[in-house]
Amino acid sequence: MTHPGVQFGKVAVLMGGQSAEREVSLMSGAGVLAALQSRGVDAHPFDPAEKGMDELRRQGFARCFIALHGRYGEDGTVQGALELMGIPYTGSGVLASSMAIDKAMTKRVWTAEGLPTPRHVLLHRGQCTREYVRTIPDELGLPLIVKPAREGSSLGVSKVMGYSQMQDAVDAAAAMDADILCEQFIAGDEVTCAVVGSGDNARALPLIHIVAPEGQYDYQNKYFTDVTEYRVPCDLPPGEEEAIQALVLKAYRLLGCRGWGRIDVMIDAATRAPYLLEANTSPGMTSHSLVPMAAKATGISYEDLCLQLLAAAALDYPAKPSAETNA
């Protein structure tokens, strides 16, 4: 019997990279690598921060599992390089990746199609006065959230409780990105919804209700502590989970995502209305990560999830046989 790993050829697990999420990416990549190897896949680690991308073709890799997070991995740049080399890869393509990592652009797409997302003000580093920054709570209310437009894992995110905290929050976000997103704070339940598949075949996995200490679901509590509670099956009122899954699927398809992803949602405590926060096109695959947790709730093991994602590796523009090749 042919081992399931044989069909994939030589596989590179892209991990590490140059982003602020390098440490998390190395953990994700190590998990994926071990899972694929345990199922007989000829998988190897590949860190784009240490080797040029052209080495992938030179070393004969047939496809890539992208376990990179953040910039230079989740933003369309690596995807574009793989498109040029004709090496299929996991997750979303160039356009969807570059849109989804930009929280402001994602909001524009969702808002244009009538999907609910918190109100926001976009600032550009060095282009607004301290006086203007202090007026933003007048528009968005307090508390509010300030974050870099293109970072993940809650890096550079601040919850602003008063006018006097605005400038420090903007400065912290500006240290990580030239664009700073100031966002209306939605008080209520935080949930996340993983999606696997593409187009009409995409399906939402069970919601996870995230209950963090004092609501602080930050970088530390995401990856390095066990104090955050993850409720799956979630404990939402009847009908809410199905409605949010349908909303998330629509949001995922609007961005043109494929392969897999995860979308975070806040539910207003007073109205129970859901608000889309952001999309992740290369979610974490660490021991604390949410997509494997949601998959497990449906009976899909970590190893099977990795194989399923690898099997769906694709290109935006698959190479077509040329006339010369067929001559």
mmCIF file of N, CA and C in Angstrom, residues 131-218:
data_model
loop_
_atom_site.group_PDB
_atom_site.id
_atom_site.type_symbol
_atom_site.label_atom_id
_atom_site.label_comp_id
_atom_site.label_asym_id
_atom_site.label_seq_id
_atom_site.Cartn_x
_atom_site.Cartn_y
_atom_site.Cartn_z
ATOM 1 N N GLU A 131 -2.548 66.916 19.490
ATOM 2 C CA GLU A 131 -3.882 67.469 19.752
ATOM 3 C C GLU A 131 -4.951 66.647 19.041
ATOM 4 N N TYR A 132 -4.669 66.259 17.778
ATOM 5 C CA TYR A 132 -5.648 65.460 17.034
ATOM 6 C C TYR A 132 -5.799 64.066 17.656
ATOM 7 N N VAL A 133 -4.674 63.467 18.023
ATOM 8 C CA VAL A 133 -4.721 62.124 18.623
ATOM 9 C C VAL A 133 -5.618 62.120 19.860
ATOM 10 N N ARG A 134 -5.544 63.191 20.648
ATOM 11 C CA ARG A 134 -6.347 63.255 21.876
ATOM 12 C C ARG A 134 -7.842 63.393 21.591
ATOM 13 N N THR A 135 -8.212 63.772 20.361
ATOM 14 C CA THR A 135 -9.633 63.932 20.053
ATOM 15 C C THR A 135 -10.289 62.641 19.545
ATOM 16 N N ILE A 136 -9.500 61.625 19.251
ATOM 17 C CA ILE A 136 -10.061 60.401 18.669
ATOM 18 C C ILE A 136 -11.106 59.736 19.568
ATOM 19 N N PRO A 137 -10.930 59.730 20.907
ATOM 20 C CA PRO A 137 -11.990 59.165 21.741
ATOM 21 C C PRO A 137 -13.336 59.878 21.579
ATOM 22 N N ASP A 138 -13.323 61.145 21.156
ATOM 23 C CA ASP A 138 -14.594 61.841 20.915
ATOM 24 C C ASP A 138 -15.383 61.165 19.801
ATOM 25 N N GLU A 139 -14.666 60.583 18.852
ATOM 26 C CA GLU A 139 -15.313 59.932 17.716
ATOM 27 C C GLU A 139 -15.651 58.470 17.992
ATOM 28 N N LEU A 140 -14.752 57.775 18.687
ATOM 29 C CA LEU A 140 -14.925 56.331 18.858
ATOM 30 C C LEU A 140 -15.415 55.936 20.240
ATOM 31 N N GLY A 141 -15.382 56.869 21.184
ATOM 32 C CA GLY A 141 -15.772 56.537 22.552
ATOM 33 C C GLY A 141 -14.633 55.898 23.322
ATOM 34 N N LEU A 142 -14.842 55.722 24.619
ATOM 35 C CA LEU A 142 -13.874 55.069 25.503
ATOM 36 C C LEU A 142 -14.566 53.927 26.236
ATOM 37 N N PRO A 143 -13.786 52.840 26.492
ATOM 38 C CA PRO A 143 -12.415 52.596 26.030
ATOM 39 C C PRO A 143 -12.384 52.369 24.526
ATOM 40 N N LEU A 144 -11.160 52.375 23.967
ATOM 41 C CA LEU A 144 -10.964 52.045 22.558
ATOM 42 C C LEU A 144 -9.667 51.258 22.416
ATOM 43 N N ILE A 145 -9.497 50.674 21.247
ATOM 44 C CA ILE A 145 -8.326 49.840 20.973
ATOM 45 C C ILE A 145 -7.422 50.549 19.964
ATOM 46 N N VAL A 146 -6.116 50.519 20.218
ATOM 47 C CA VAL A 146 -5.129 51.054 19.274
ATOM 48 C C VAL A 146 -4.173 49.920 18.919
ATOM 49 N N LYS A 147 -3.932 49.718 17.617
ATOM 50 C CA LYS A 147 -3.056 48.623 17.213
ATOM 51 C C LYS A 147 -2.395 48.909 15.865
ATOM 52 N N PRO A 148 -1.260 48.264 15.598
ATOM 53 C CA PRO A 148 -0.646 48.397 14.276
ATOM 54 C C PRO A 148 -1.589 47.798 13.230
ATOM 55 N N ALA A 149 -1.600 48.382 12.046
ATOM 56 C CA ALA A 149 -2.517 47.893 11.011
ATOM 57 C C ALA A 149 -2.092 46.547 10.447
ATOM 58 N N ARG A 150 -0.784 46.230 10.540
ATOM 59 C CA ARG A 150 -0.309 45.010 9.889
ATOM 60 C C ARG A 150 0.588 44.174 10.794
ATOM 61 N N GLU A 151 0.147 43.898 12.005
ATOM 62 C CA GLU A 151 0.837 42.952 12.883
ATOM 63 C C GLU A 151 -0.189 41.973 13.433
ATOM 64 N N GLY A 152 0.284 40.823 13.888
ATOM 65 C CA GLY A 152 -0.610 39.828 14.460
ATOM 66 C C GLY A 152 -0.224 39.497 15.884
ATOM 67 N N SER A 153 -0.864 38.453 16.428
ATOM 68 C CA SER A 153 -0.554 37.962 17.774
ATOM 69 C C SER A 153 -0.699 39.027 18.853
ATOM 70 N N SER A 154 -1.550 40.024 18.606
ATOM 71 C CA SER A 154 -1.808 41.107 19.562
ATOM 72 C C SER A 154 -0.577 41.950 19.861
ATOM 73 N N LEU A 155 0.413 41.908 18.984
ATOM 74 C CA LEU A 155 1.618 42.722 19.192
ATOM 75 C C LEU A 155 1.297 44.193 18.973
ATOM 76 N N GLY A 156 1.758 45.040 19.905
ATOM 77 C CA GLY A 156 1.566 46.480 19.780
ATOM 78 C C GLY A 156 0.150 46.957 20.047
ATOM 79 N N VAL A 157 -0.689 46.099 20.621
ATOM 80 C CA VAL A 157 -2.091 46.450 20.864
ATOM 81 C C VAL A 157 -2.247 47.066 22.256
ATOM 82 N N SER A 158 -3.004 48.164 22.340
ATOM 83 C CA SER A 158 -3.285 48.815 23.629
ATOM 84 C C SER A 158 -4.775 49.046 23.777
ATOM 85 N N LYS A 159 -5.250 48.878 24.990
ATOM 86 C CA LYS A 159 -6.624 49.262 25.325
ATOM 87 C C LYS A 159 -6.548 50.598 26.050
ATOM 88 N N VAL A 160 -7.135 51.618 25.448
ATOM 89 C CA VAL A 160 -7.050 52.986 25.977
ATOM 90 C C VAL A 160 -8.292 53.272 26.823
ATOM 91 N N MET A 161 -8.043 53.626 28.072
ATOM 92 C CA MET A 161 -9.151 53.890 28.999
ATOM 93 C C MET A 161 -9.451 55.373 29.148
ATOM 94 N N GLY A 162 -8.471 56.218 28.817
ATOM 95 C CA GLY A 162 -8.666 57.655 28.986
ATOM 96 C C GLY A 162 -7.877 58.460 27.969
ATOM 97 N N TYR A 163 -8.244 59.731 27.811
ATOM 98 C CA TYR A 163 -7.600 60.600 26.826
ATOM 99 C C TYR A 163 -6.087 60.653 27.003
ATOM 100 N N SER A 164 -5.636 60.659 28.250
ATOM 101 C CA SER A 164 -4.205 60.828 28.518
ATOM 102 C C SER A 164 -3.375 59.637 28.042
ATOM 103 N N GLN A 165 -4.013 58.497 27.774
ATOM 104 C CA GLN A 165 -3.284 57.304 27.344
ATOM 105 C C GLN A 165 -3.145 57.206 25.820
ATOM 106 N N MET A 166 -3.830 58.076 25.107
ATOM 107 C CA MET A 166 -3.886 57.940 23.651
ATOM 108 C C MET A 166 -2.511 58.019 22.990
ATOM 109 N N GLN A 167 -1.726 59.027 23.335
ATOM 110 C CA GLN A 167 -0.453 59.235 22.631
ATOM 111 C C GLN A 167 0.496 58.064 22.850
ATOM 112 N N ASP A 168 0.589 57.564 24.082
ATOM 113 C CA ASP A 168 1.475 56.426 24.351
ATOM 114 C C ASP A 168 1.032 55.205 23.552
ATOM 115 N N ALA A 169 -0.269 54.995 23.439
ATOM 116 C CA ALA A 169 -0.785 53.849 22.693
ATOM 117 C C ALA A 169 -0.453 53.980 21.208
ATOM 118 N N VAL A 170 -0.634 55.182 20.670
ATOM 119 C CA VAL A 170 -0.317 55.428 19.263
ATOM 120 C C VAL A 170 1.187 55.255 19.019
ATOM 121 N N ASP A 171 2.003 55.749 19.931
ATOM 122 C CA ASP A 171 3.456 55.609 19.787
ATOM 123 C C ASP A 171 3.871 54.136 19.796
ATOM 124 N N ALA A 172 3.241 53.331 20.676
ATOM 125 C CA ALA A 172 3.574 51.906 20.759
ATOM 126 C C ALA A 172 3.230 51.192 19.455
ATOM 127 N N ALA A 173 2.084 51.530 18.877
ATOM 128 C CA ALA A 173 1.688 50.913 17.615
ATOM 129 C C ALA A 173 2.565 51.413 16.468
ATOM 130 N N ALA A 174 2.897 52.708 16.499
ATOM 131 C CA ALA A 174 3.709 53.308 15.436
ATOM 132 C C ALA A 174 5.126 52.750 15.419
ATOM 133 N N ALA A 175 5.584 52.222 16.545
ATOM 134 C CA ALA A 175 6.912 51.607 16.587
ATOM 135 C C ALA A 175 6.955 50.326 15.765
ATOM 136 N N MET A 176 5.758 49.776 15.452
ATOM 137 C CA MET A 176 5.691 48.505 14.729
ATOM 138 C C MET A 176 5.143 48.648 13.317
ATOM 139 N N ASP A 177 4.508 49.778 13.017
ATOM 140 C CA ASP A 177 3.880 49.929 11.701
ATOM 141 C C ASP A 177 3.686 51.413 11.401
ATOM 142 N N ALA A 178 3.766 51.759 10.120
ATOM 143 C CA ALA A 178 3.542 53.147 9.715
ATOM 144 C C ALA A 178 2.067 53.522 9.770
ATOM 145 N N ASP A 179 1.181 52.531 9.752
ATOM 146 C CA ASP A 179 -0.261 52.768 9.837
ATOM 147 C C ASP A 179 -0.779 52.264 11.177
ATOM 148 N N ILE A 180 -1.574 53.100 11.833
ATOM 149 C CA ILE A 180 -2.081 52.792 13.171
ATOM 150 C C ILE A 180 -3.598 52.797 13.132
ATOM 151 N N LEU A 181 -4.194 51.737 13.634
ATOM 152 C CA LEU A 181 -5.639 51.603 13.632
ATOM 153 C C LEU A 181 -6.186 51.890 15.024
ATOM 154 N N CYS A 182 -7.056 52.880 15.120
ATOM 155 C CA CYS A 182 -7.782 53.157 16.355
ATOM 156 C C CYS A 182 -9.194 52.610 16.144
ATOM 157 N N GLU A 183 -9.641 51.766 17.062
ATOM 158 C CA GLU A 183 -10.866 50.999 16.811
ATOM 159 C C GLU A 183 -11.824 51.076 17.991
ATOM 160 N N GLN A 184 -13.090 51.196 17.672
ATOM 161 C CA GLN A 184 -14.150 51.148 18.675
ATOM 162 C C GLN A 184 -14.024 49.862 19.489
ATOM 163 N N PHE A 185 -14.129 49.964 20.799
ATOM 164 C CA PHE A 185 -14.067 48.785 21.666
ATOM 165 C C PHE A 185 -15.462 48.188 21.813
ATOM 166 N N ILE A 186 -15.557 46.887 21.528
ATOM 167 C CA ILE A 186 -16.821 46.167 21.700
ATOM 168 C C ILE A 186 -16.717 45.347 22.978
ATOM 169 N N ALA A 187 -17.511 45.682 23.968
ATOM 170 C CA ALA A 187 -17.502 44.942 25.230
ATOM 171 C C ALA A 187 -18.416 43.739 25.098
ATOM 172 N N GLY A 188 -17.873 42.562 25.375
ATOM 173 C CA GLY A 188 -18.689 41.357 25.284
ATOM 174 C C GLY A 188 -17.843 40.114 25.133
ATOM 175 N N ASP A 189 -18.408 39.101 24.498
ATOM 176 C CA ASP A 189 -17.735 37.817 24.336
ATOM 177 C C ASP A 189 -16.800 37.845 23.135
ATOM 178 N N GLU A 190 -15.609 37.269 23.316
ATOM 179 C CA GLU A 190 -14.657 37.140 22.210
ATOM 180 C C GLU A 190 -14.679 35.699 21.723
ATOM 181 N N VAL A 191 -14.899 35.522 20.427
ATOM 182 C CA VAL A 191 -14.898 34.185 19.843
ATOM 183 C C VAL A 191 -14.021 34.192 18.597
ATOM 184 N N THR A 192 -13.606 33.019 18.188
ATOM 185 C CA THR A 192 -12.863 32.895 16.941
ATOM 186 C C THR A 192 -13.411 31.722 16.173
ATOM 187 N N CYS A 193 -13.363 31.826 14.851
ATOM 188 C CA CYS A 193 -13.927 30.793 13.993
ATOM 189 C C CYS A 193 -12.912 30.413 12.924
ATOM 190 N N ALA A 194 -12.490 29.158 12.926
ATOM 191 C CA ALA A 194 -11.578 28.654 11.903
ATOM 192 C C ALA A 194 -12.375 28.205 10.689
ATOM 193 N N VAL A 195 -11.765 28.371 9.527
ATOM 194 C CA VAL A 195 -12.383 27.946 8.267
ATOM 195 C C VAL A 195 -11.369 27.101 7.513
ATOM 196 N N VAL A 196 -11.822 25.994 6.934
ATOM 197 C CA VAL A 196 -10.967 25.184 6.070
ATOM 198 C C VAL A 196 -11.653 25.042 4.723
ATOM 199 N N GLY A 197 -10.850 25.020 3.655
ATOM 200 C CA GLY A 197 -11.403 24.862 2.323
ATOM 201 C C GLY A 197 -11.424 26.173 1.556
ATOM 202 N N SER A 198 -11.998 26.123 0.378
ATOM 203 C CA SER A 198 -11.999 27.272 -0.520
ATOM 204 C C SER A 198 -13.350 27.433 -1.192
ATOM 205 N N GLY A 199 -13.715 28.691 -1.480
ATOM 206 C CA GLY A 199 -14.936 28.979 -2.223
ATOM 207 C C GLY A 199 -16.169 28.349 -1.611
ATOM 208 N N ASP A 200 -16.991 27.745 -2.466
ATOM 209 C CA ASP A 200 -18.232 27.126 -1.997
ATOM 210 C C ASP A 200 -17.980 25.921 -1.109
ATOM 211 N N ASN A 201 -16.766 25.361 -1.183
ATOM 212 C CA ASN A 201 -16.442 24.181 -0.375
ATOM 213 C C ASN A 201 -15.854 24.534 0.990
ATOM 214 N N ALA A 202 -15.680 25.815 1.258
ATOM 215 C CA ALA A 202 -15.154 26.228 2.565
ATOM 216 C C ALA A 202 -16.174 25.898 3.648
ATOM 217 N N ARG A 203 -15.689 25.447 4.792
ATOM 218 C CA ARG A 203 -16.607 25.169 5.899
ATOM 219 C C ARG A 203 -16.035 25.719 7.199
ATOM 220 N N ALA A 204 -16.934 26.176 8.039
ATOM 221 C CA ALA A 204 -16.540 26.740 9.324
ATOM 222 C C ALA A 204 -16.456 25.635 10.367
ATOM 223 N N LEU A 205 -15.386 25.654 11.149
ATOM 224 C CA LEU A 205 -15.247 24.737 12.269
ATOM 225 C C LEU A 205 -15.977 25.313 13.478
ATOM 226 N N PRO A 206 -16.140 24.537 14.554
ATOM 227 C CA PRO A 206 -16.838 25.049 15.738
ATOM 228 C C PRO A 206 -16.191 26.321 16.295
ATOM 229 N N LEU A 207 -17.026 27.229 16.779
ATOM 230 C CA LEU A 207 -16.503 28.446 17.415
ATOM 231 C C LEU A 207 -15.779 28.094 18.703
ATOM 232 N N ILE A 208 -14.791 28.905 19.025
ATOM 233 C CA ILE A 208 -14.121 28.822 20.325
ATOM 234 C C ILE A 208 -14.385 30.122 21.066
ATOM 235 N N HIS A 209 -14.927 30.018 22.272
ATOM 236 C CA HIS A 209 -15.150 31.177 23.130
ATOM 237 C C HIS A 209 -13.888 31.366 23.971
ATOM 238 N N ILE A 210 -13.240 32.528 23.805
ATOM 239 C CA ILE A 210 -11.975 32.812 24.486
ATOM 240 C C ILE A 210 -12.249 33.633 25.742
ATOM 241 N N VAL A 211 -11.890 33.082 26.883
ATOM 242 C CA VAL A 211 -12.099 33.784 28.154
ATOM 243 C C VAL A 211 -10.724 34.004 28.788
ATOM 244 N N ALA A 212 -10.191 35.216 28.617
ATOM 245 C CA ALA A 212 -8.855 35.547 29.109
ATOM 246 C C ALA A 212 -8.959 36.278 30.443
ATOM 247 N N PRO A 213 -7.925 36.196 31.280
ATOM 248 C CA PRO A 213 -7.948 36.888 32.568
ATOM 249 C C PRO A 213 -8.096 38.391 32.378
ATOM 250 N N GLU A 214 -9.148 38.950 32.961
ATOM 251 C CA GLU A 214 -9.432 40.387 32.865
ATOM 252 C C GLU A 214 -9.518 40.845 31.409
ATOM 253 N N GLY A 215 -9.891 39.924 30.521
ATOM 254 C CA GLY A 215 -10.039 40.275 29.116
ATOM 255 C C GLY A 215 -8.745 40.531 28.390
ATOM 256 N N GLN A 216 -7.600 40.163 29.002
ATOM 257 C CA GLN A 216 -6.288 40.465 28.398
ATOM 258 C C GLN A 216 -5.802 39.283 27.563
ATOM 259 N N TYR A 217 -6.356 39.135 26.358
ATOM 260 C CA TYR A 217 -5.904 38.075 25.460
ATOM 261 C C TYR A 217 -4.750 38.618 24.632
ATOM 262 N N ASP A 218 -3.591 38.783 25.299
ATOM 263 C CA ASP A 218 -2.438 39.403 24.662
ATOM 264 C C ASP A 218 -1.426 38.339 24.219
#
